[in-house]
Short mmCIF file of C-alpha atoms and ligand atoms in Angstrom, two decimals:
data_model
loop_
_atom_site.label_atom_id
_atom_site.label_comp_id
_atom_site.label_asym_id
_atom_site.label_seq_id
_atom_site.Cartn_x
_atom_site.Cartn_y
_atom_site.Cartn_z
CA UNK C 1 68.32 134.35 121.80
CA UNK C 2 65.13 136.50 122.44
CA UNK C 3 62.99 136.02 119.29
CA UNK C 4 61.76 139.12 117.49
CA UNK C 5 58.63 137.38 115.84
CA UNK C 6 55.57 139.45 116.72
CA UNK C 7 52.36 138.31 115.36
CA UNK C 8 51.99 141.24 112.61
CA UNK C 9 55.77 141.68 111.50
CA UNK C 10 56.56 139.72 108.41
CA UNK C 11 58.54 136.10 108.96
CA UNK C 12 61.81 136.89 107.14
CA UNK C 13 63.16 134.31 105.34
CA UNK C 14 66.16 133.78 103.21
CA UNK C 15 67.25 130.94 101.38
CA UNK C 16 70.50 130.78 99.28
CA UNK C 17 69.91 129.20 96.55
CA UNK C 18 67.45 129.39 94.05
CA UNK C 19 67.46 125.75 92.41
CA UNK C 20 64.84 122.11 93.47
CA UNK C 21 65.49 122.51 97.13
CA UNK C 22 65.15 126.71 97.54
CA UNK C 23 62.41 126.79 95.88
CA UNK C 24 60.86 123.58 97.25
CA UNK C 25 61.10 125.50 100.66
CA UNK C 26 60.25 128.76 99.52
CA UNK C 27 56.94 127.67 97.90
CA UNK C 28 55.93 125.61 100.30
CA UNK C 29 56.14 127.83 103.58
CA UNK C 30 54.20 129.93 101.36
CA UNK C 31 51.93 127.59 100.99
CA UNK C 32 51.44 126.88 104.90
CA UNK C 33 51.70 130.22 105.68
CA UNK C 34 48.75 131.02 103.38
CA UNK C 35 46.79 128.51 105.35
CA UNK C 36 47.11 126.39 102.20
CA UNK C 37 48.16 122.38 101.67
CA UNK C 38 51.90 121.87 101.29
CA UNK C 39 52.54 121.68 97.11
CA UNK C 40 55.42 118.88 98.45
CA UNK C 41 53.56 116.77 100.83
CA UNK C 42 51.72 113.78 100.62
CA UNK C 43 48.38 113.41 98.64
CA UNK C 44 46.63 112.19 101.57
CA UNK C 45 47.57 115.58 103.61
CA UNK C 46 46.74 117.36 100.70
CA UNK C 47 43.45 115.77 101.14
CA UNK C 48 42.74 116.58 104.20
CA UNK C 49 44.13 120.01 104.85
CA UNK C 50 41.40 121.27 107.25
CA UNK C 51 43.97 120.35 109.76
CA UNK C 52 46.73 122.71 108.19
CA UNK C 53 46.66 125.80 110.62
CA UNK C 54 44.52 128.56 108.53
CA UNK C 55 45.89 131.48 110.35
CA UNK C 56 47.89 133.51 107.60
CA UNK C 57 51.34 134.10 108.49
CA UNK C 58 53.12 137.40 107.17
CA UNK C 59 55.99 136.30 105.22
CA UNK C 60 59.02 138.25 104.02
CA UNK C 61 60.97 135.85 102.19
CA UNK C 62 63.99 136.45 99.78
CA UNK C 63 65.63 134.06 97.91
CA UNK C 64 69.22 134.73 96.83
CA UNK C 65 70.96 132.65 93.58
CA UNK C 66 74.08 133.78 92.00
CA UNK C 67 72.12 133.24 88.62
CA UNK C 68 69.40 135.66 87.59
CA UNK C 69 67.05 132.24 87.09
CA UNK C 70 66.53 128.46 87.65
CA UNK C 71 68.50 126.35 86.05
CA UNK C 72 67.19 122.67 85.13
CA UNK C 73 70.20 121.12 86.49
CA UNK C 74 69.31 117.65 85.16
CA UNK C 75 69.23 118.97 81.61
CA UNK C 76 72.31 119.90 81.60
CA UNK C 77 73.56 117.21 79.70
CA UNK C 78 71.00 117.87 76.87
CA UNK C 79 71.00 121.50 77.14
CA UNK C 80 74.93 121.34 76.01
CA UNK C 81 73.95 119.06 73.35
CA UNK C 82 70.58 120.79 71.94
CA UNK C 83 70.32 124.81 71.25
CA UNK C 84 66.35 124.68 71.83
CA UNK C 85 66.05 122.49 74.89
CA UNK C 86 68.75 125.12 76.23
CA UNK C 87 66.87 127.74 75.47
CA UNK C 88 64.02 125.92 77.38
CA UNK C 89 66.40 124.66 80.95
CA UNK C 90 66.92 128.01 82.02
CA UNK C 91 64.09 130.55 83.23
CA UNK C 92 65.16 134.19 84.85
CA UNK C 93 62.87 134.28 88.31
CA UNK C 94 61.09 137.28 87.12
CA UNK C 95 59.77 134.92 84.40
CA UNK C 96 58.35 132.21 86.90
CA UNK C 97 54.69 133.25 88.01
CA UNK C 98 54.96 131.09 91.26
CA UNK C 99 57.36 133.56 92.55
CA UNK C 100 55.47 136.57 91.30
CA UNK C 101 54.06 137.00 94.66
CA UNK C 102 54.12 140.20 97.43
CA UNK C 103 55.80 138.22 99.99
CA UNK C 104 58.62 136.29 97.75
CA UNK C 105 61.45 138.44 96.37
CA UNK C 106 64.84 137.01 94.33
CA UNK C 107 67.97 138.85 93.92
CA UNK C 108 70.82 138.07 91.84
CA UNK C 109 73.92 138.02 93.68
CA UNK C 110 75.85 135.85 96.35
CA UNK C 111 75.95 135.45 99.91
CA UNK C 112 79.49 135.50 100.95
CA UNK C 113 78.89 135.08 105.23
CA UNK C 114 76.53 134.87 107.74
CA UNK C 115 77.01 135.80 111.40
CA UNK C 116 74.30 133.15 112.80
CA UNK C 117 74.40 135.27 116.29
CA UNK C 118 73.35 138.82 114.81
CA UNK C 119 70.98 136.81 112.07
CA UNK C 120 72.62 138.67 109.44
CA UNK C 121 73.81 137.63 105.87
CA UNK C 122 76.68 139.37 104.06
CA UNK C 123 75.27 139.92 99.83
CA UNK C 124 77.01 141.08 97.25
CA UNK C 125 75.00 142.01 93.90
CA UNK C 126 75.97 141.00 90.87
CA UNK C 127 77.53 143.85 88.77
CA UNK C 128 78.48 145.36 92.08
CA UNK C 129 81.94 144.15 92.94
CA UNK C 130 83.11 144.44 96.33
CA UNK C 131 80.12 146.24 97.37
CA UNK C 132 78.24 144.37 100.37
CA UNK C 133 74.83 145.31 101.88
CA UNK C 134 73.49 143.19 105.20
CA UNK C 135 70.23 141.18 105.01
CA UNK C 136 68.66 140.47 108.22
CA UNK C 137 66.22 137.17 108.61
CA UNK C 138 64.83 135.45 111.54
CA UNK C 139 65.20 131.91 109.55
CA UNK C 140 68.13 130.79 106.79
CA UNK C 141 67.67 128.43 104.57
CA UNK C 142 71.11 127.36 102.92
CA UNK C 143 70.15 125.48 99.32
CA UNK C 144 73.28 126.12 97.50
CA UNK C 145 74.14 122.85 96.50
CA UNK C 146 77.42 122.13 95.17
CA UNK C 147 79.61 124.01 93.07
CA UNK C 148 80.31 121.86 89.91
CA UNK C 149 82.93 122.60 87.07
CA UNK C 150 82.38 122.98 83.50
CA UNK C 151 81.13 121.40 81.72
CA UNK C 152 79.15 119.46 83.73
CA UNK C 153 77.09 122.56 84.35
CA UNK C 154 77.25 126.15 82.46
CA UNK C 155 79.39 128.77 84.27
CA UNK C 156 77.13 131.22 82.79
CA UNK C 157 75.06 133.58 85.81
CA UNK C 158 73.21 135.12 83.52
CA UNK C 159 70.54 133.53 80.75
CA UNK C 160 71.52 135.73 77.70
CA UNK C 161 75.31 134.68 78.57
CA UNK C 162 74.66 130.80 79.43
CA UNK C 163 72.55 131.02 75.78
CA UNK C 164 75.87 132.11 74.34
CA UNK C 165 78.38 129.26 76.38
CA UNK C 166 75.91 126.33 75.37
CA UNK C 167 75.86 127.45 71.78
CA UNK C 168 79.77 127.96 71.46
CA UNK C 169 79.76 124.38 73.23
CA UNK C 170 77.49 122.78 70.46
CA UNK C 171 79.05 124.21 67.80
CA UNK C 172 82.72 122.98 68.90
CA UNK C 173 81.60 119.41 69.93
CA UNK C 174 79.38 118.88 66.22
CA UNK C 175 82.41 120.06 64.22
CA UNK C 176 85.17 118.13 62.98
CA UNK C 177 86.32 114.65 62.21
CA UNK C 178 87.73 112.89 65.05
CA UNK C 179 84.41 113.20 67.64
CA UNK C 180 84.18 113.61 70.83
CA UNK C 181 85.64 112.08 73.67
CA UNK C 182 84.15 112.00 77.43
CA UNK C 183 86.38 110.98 80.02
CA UNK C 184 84.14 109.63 82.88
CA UNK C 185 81.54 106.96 83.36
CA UNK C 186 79.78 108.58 86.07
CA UNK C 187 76.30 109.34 85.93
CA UNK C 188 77.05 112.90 83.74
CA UNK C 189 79.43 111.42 81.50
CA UNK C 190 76.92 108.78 80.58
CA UNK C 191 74.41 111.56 80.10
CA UNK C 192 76.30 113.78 78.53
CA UNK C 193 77.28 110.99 76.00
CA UNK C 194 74.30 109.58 75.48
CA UNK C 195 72.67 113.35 74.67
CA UNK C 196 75.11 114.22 71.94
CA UNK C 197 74.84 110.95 70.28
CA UNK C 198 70.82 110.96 70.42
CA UNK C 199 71.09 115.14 69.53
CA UNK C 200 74.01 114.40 66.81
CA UNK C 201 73.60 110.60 65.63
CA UNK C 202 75.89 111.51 62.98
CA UNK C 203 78.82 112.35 65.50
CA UNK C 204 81.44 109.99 66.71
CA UNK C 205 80.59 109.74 70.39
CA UNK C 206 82.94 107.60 72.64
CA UNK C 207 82.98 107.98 76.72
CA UNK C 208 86.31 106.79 78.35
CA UNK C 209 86.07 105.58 81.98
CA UNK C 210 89.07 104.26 84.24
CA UNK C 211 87.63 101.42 85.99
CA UNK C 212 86.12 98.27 84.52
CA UNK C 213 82.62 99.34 85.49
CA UNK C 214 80.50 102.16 84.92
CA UNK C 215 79.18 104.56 87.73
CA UNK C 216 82.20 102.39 89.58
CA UNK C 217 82.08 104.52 92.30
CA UNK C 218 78.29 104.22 93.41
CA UNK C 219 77.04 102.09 95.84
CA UNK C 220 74.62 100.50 93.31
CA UNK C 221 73.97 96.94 91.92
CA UNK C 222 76.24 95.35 89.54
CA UNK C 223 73.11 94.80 87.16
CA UNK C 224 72.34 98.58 86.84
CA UNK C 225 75.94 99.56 85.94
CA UNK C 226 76.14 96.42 83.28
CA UNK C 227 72.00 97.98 81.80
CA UNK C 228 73.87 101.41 81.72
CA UNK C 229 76.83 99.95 79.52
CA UNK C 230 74.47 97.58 77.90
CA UNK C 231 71.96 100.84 76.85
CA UNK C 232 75.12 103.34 76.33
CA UNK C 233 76.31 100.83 73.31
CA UNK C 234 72.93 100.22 72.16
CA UNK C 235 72.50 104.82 71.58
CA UNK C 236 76.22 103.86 69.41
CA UNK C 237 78.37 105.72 72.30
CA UNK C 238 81.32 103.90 71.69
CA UNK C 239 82.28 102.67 75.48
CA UNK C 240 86.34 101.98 76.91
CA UNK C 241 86.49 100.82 80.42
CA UNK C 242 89.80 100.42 81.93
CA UNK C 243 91.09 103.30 80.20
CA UNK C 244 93.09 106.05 82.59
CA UNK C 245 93.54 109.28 81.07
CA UNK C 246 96.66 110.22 80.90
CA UNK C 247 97.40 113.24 79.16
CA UNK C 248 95.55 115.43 76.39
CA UNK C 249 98.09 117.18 73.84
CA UNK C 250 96.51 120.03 71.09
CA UNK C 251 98.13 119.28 67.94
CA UNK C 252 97.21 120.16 64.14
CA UNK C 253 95.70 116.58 62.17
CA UNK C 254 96.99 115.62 58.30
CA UNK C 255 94.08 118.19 57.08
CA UNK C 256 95.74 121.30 59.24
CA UNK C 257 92.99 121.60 61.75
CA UNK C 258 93.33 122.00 65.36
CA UNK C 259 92.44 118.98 67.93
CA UNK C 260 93.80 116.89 70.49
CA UNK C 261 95.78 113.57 71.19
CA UNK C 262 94.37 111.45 74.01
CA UNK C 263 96.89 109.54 75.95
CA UNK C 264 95.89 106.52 78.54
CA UNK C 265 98.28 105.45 80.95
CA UNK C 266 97.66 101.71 79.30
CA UNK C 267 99.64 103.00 76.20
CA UNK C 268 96.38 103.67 73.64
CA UNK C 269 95.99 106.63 71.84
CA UNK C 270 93.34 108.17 70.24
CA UNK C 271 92.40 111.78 68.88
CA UNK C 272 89.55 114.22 68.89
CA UNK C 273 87.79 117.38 68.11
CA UNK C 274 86.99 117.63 71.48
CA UNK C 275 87.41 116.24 75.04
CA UNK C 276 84.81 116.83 77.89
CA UNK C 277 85.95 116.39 81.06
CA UNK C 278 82.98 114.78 82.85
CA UNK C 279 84.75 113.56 86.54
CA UNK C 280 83.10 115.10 89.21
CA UNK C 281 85.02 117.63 91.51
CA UNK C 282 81.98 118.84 93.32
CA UNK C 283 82.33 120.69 96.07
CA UNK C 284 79.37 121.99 98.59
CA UNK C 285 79.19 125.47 98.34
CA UNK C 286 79.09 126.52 101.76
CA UNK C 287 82.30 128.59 102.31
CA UNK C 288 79.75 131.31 103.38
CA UNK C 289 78.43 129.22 106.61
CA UNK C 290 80.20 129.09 109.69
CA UNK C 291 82.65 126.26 110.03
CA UNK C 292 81.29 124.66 113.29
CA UNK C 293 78.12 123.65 111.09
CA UNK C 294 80.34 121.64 108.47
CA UNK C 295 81.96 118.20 108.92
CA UNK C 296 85.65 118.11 107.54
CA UNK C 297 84.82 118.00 103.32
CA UNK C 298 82.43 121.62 104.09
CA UNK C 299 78.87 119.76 104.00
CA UNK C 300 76.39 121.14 106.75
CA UNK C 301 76.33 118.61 109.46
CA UNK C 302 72.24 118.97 109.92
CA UNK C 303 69.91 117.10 112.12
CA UNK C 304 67.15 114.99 111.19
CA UNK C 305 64.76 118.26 111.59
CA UNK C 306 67.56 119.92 108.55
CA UNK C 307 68.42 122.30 111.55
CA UNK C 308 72.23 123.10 111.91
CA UNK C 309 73.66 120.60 114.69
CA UNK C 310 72.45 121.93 117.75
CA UNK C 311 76.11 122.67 118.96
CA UNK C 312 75.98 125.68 116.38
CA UNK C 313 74.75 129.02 117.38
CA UNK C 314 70.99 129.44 116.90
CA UNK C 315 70.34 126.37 114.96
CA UNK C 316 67.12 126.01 115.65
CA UNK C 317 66.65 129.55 113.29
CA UNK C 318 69.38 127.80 110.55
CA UNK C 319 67.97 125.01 108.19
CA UNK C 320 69.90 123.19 105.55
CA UNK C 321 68.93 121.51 102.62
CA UNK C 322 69.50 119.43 99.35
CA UNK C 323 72.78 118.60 97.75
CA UNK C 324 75.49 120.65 100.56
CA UNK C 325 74.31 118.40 103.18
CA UNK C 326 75.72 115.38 104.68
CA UNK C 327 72.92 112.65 104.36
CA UNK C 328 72.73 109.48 103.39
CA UNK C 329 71.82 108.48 99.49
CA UNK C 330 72.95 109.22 96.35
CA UNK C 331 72.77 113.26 95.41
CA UNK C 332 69.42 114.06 93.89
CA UNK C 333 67.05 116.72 92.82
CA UNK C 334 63.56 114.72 94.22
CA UNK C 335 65.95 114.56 97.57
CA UNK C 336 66.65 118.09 97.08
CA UNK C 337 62.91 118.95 97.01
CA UNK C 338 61.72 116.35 99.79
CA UNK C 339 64.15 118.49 102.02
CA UNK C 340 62.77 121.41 100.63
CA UNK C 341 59.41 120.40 101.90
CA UNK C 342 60.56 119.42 105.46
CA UNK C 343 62.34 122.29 106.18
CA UNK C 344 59.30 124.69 105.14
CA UNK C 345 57.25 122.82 107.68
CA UNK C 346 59.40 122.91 110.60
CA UNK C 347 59.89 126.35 109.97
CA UNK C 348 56.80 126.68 110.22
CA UNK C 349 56.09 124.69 113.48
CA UNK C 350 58.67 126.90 114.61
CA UNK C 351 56.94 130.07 113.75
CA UNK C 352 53.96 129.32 115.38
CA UNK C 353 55.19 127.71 118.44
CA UNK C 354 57.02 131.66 118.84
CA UNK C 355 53.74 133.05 118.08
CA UNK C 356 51.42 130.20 120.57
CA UNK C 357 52.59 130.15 124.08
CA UNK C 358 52.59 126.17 125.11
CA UNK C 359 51.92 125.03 121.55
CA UNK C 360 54.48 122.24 120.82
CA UNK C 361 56.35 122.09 117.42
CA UNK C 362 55.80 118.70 115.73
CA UNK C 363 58.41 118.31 113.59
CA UNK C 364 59.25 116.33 110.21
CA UNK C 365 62.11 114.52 110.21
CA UNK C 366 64.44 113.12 107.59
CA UNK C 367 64.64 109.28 106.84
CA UNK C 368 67.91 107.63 105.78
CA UNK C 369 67.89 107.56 102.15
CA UNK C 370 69.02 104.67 99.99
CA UNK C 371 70.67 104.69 97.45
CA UNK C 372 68.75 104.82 94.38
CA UNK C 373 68.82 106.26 91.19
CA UNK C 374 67.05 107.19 87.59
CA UNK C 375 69.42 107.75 84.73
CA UNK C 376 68.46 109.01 80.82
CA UNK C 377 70.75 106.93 78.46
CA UNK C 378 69.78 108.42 75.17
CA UNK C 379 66.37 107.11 74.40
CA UNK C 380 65.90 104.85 77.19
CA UNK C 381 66.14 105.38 81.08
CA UNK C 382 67.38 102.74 83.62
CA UNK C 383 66.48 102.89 87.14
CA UNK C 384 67.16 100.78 90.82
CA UNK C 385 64.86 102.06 93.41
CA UNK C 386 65.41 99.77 96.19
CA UNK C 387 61.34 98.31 96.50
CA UNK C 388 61.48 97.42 92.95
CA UNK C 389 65.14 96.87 91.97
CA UNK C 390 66.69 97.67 87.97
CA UNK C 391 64.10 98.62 85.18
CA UNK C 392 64.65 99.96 82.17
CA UNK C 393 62.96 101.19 78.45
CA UNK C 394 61.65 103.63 76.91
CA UNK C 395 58.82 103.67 79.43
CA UNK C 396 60.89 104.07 82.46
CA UNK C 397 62.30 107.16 80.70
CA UNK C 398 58.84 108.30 80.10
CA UNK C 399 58.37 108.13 84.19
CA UNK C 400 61.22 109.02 85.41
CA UNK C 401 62.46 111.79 82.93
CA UNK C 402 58.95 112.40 80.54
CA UNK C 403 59.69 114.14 77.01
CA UNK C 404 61.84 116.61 78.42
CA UNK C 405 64.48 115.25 80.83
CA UNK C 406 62.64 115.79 83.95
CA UNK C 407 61.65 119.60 83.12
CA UNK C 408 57.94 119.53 83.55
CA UNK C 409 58.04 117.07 86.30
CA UNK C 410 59.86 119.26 88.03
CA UNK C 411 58.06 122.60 87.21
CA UNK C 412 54.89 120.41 87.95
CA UNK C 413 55.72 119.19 90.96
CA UNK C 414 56.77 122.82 92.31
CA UNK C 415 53.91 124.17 90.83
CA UNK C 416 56.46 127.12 89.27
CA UNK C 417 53.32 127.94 86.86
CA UNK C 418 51.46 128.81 89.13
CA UNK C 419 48.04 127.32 89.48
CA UNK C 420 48.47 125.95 85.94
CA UNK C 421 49.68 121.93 84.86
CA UNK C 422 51.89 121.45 82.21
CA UNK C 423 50.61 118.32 80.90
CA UNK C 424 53.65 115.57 79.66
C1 FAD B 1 74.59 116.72 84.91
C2 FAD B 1 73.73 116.34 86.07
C3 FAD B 1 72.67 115.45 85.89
C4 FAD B 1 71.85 115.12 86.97
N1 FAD B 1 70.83 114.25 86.77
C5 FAD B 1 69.99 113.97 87.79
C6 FAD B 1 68.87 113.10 87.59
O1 FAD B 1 68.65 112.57 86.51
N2 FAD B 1 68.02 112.91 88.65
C7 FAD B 1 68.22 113.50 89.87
O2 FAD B 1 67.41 113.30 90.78
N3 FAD B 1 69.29 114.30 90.10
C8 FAD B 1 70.17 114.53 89.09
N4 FAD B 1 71.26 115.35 89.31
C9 FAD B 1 71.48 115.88 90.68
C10 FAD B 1 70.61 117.09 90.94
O3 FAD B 1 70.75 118.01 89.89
C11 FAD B 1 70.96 117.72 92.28
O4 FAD B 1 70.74 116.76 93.28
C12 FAD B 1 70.13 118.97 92.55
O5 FAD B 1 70.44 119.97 91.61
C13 FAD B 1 70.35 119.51 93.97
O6 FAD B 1 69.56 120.64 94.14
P1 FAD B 1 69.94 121.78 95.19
O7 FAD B 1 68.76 122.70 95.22
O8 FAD B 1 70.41 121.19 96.45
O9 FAD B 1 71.24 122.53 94.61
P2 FAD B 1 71.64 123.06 93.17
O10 FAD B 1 70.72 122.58 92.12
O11 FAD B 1 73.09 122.78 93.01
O12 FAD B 1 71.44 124.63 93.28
C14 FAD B 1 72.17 125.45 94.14
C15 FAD B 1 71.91 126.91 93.77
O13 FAD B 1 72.56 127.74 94.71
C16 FAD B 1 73.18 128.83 94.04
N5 FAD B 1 74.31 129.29 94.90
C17 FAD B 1 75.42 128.59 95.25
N6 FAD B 1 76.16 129.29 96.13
C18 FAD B 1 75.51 130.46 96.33
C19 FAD B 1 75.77 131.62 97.13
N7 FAD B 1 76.83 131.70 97.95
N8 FAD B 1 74.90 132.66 97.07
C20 FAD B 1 73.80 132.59 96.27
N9 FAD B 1 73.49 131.51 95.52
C21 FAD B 1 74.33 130.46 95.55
C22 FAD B 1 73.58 128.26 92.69
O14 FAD B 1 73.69 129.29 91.73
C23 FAD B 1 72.43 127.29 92.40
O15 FAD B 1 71.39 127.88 91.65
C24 FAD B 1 72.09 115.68 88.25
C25 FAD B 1 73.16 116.57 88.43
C26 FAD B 1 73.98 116.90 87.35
C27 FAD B 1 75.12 117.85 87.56
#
């Protein structure tokens, strides 16, 4: 298809999804369109950007979230566990000063198609029912990750109402007699867990998992999933493996108050205030892109450049990026924002080899990813990255997740202050 780049119209740009990897991209095409080091590269490029191309690039970018701000997805756990660190996970766009710039826009609302021929994206704002409007772009961007029940995330789309969901959630988990129960020794359930105990050390914590390992399903060493049990215990979350949930019943205890008997499909039986379903049932939110992009579970089926497969129409115009595709390596926000930074720079290359007759795109491409991982168990974090294997302590917490569960690292790292450092 003819492209419709001149050298003085804006680049539009719109990326669904306004979380790690949306914004990674967002921020830094900016930042190569402004002539400027990428924010996500490599300190040695940073070093030496004389080479980035200084020609400024008019941009037109929107970005499009169904909530009206980011969400710190990783704090999840502790913002359903803690009223003021949820009042800190969750900033409305308008209130990030990275974004308050003329050529980045947000708008609250949902993309429900695109036609990849016509370049044109189907939105519906939020508030306005049924009614669509069309937004045109020369590039896409699809960072809408996957769509995860609650509670592992708040349902919530806007900040005043997610405020309100995390509170109700606090206040029914830290009530009553019998605890709390999580079902699911994944990495959220551990989380999740090990917040509420280290929030609520007074509460009766105890996570329930099926299999006789933790994380059982992740293609990770033994030895991390026996430091996660071993670190679990050690924040007093009471831990049963081999337990199957059966059934959950709400009945009314000896004192007359409301809660529920747990049934495993081993015969035990055990009540509480409150049961948090923490087994993941994430699906990639891509109903809105076309199906010859997706392999059979609905993840984009990219290329190493995060371009739709080249069978698709106009993939070389269609990037995808973070959780929704299918990669190798465990789901992550530092992958999210890595892809983030890749697809901003072959956008780029893109751009200018439409705007420089001959010039030849150099692209960067996506390595296989191992798996790896960083997990906060209440005080302490344990980690396997594949060059140095399992750590764990307070001070891998300290690295991987600082004071804050990975907050400022990330608004660091994506520079969402602007020019200004957050210091840990
Ligand atoms: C409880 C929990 C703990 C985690 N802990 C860690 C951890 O410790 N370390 C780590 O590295 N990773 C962790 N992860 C994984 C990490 O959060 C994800 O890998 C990361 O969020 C992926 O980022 P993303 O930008 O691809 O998508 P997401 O963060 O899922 O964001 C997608 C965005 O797209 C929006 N959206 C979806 N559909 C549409 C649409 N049609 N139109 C408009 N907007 C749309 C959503 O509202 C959302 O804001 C954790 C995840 C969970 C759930």
């Amino acid at each position: 298809m003819a492209s419709n780049i001149t050298n003085s119209a804006p680049v539009k740009v719109l990326i669904v999804g306004g979380s790690y990897g949306g914004l990674a991209a967002a921020l830094n095409l900016q930042d190569l369109c402004h002539g400027q080091a990428p924010r996500g590269g490599p300190t040695v490029e940073k070093d030496h950007h004389d080479d980035v191309e200084k020609a400024r690039i008019p941009l037109d970018i929107t970005i499009v979230d169904e909530r009206d701000g980011f969400f710190h997805l990783i704090g999840s756990p502790l913002a359903f566990a803690s009223e003021e660190y949820a009042e800190k996970a969750w900033i409305k766009y308008e209130d990030i000063p990275a974004l308050r710039s003329p050529g980045i826009r947000t708008l609250h609302g949902s993309v429900q198609s695109i036609d990849p021929q016509r370049k044109v994206a189907t939105f519906v704002a939020r508030g306005m029912g049924l009614q669509t409007s069309e937004l045109q772009y020369d590039y896409l961007v699809a960072a809408a990750g996957l769509r995860r029940v609650w509670p592992v995330v708040p349902q919530s789309l806007r900040r005043k109402q997610y405020i309100f969901e995390t509170s109700e959630h606090i206040r029914a988990a830290s009530t009553g007699r019998h605890g709390v129960v999580v079902v699911g020794g994944g990495a959220v359930g551990i989380e999740m867990a090990a917040e509420l105990k280290l929030v609520e050390p007074s509460l009766k914590v105890t996570l329930v998992h099926s299999r006789d390992r933790l994380l059982s399903a992740e293609p990770l060493p033994d030895e991390l999933k026996d430091k996660s049990l071993e670190l679990l215990l050690e924040a007093n979350v009471d831990t049963l493996l081999c337990h199957r949930l059966d059934s959950t019943e709400e009945i009314t205890d000896d004192s007359g108050n409301k809660c529920f008997r747990i049934r495993f499909t081993n015969g035990h039986t055990m009540m509480a205030d409150y049961v948090i379903m923490a087994v993941s049932r994430s699906v990639p939110s891509t109903s809105f892109l076309p199906k010859d992009a997706l392999d059979a579970e609905g993840y984009v089926r990219i290329q190493s450049s995060l371009e739709f497969p080249a069978d698709a129409a106009n993939s070389a115009d269609h990037f995808a990026i973070g959780d929704l595709v299918r990669w190798s390596g465990i789901k992550r926000c530092g992958g999210a924002m890595h892809m983030g930074y890749l697809a901003a720079n072959n956008i780029h290359q893109r751009i200018q080899e439409r705007r420089t007759p001959g010039m030849k795109p150099e692209f960067k491409n996506l390595d296989e990813i191992p798996p790896m991982i960083g997990l906060a168990v209440g005080k302490k974090a344990v980690s396997y990255w594949p060059q140095s294997g399992v750590s764990s302590g307070e001070d891998v917490m300290k690295l991987f997740f600082g004071d804050d569960l990975g907050f400022t690292i990330c608004w660091n790292h994506l520079r969402l202050g602007g020019d200004k450092v957050v210091q840990i």
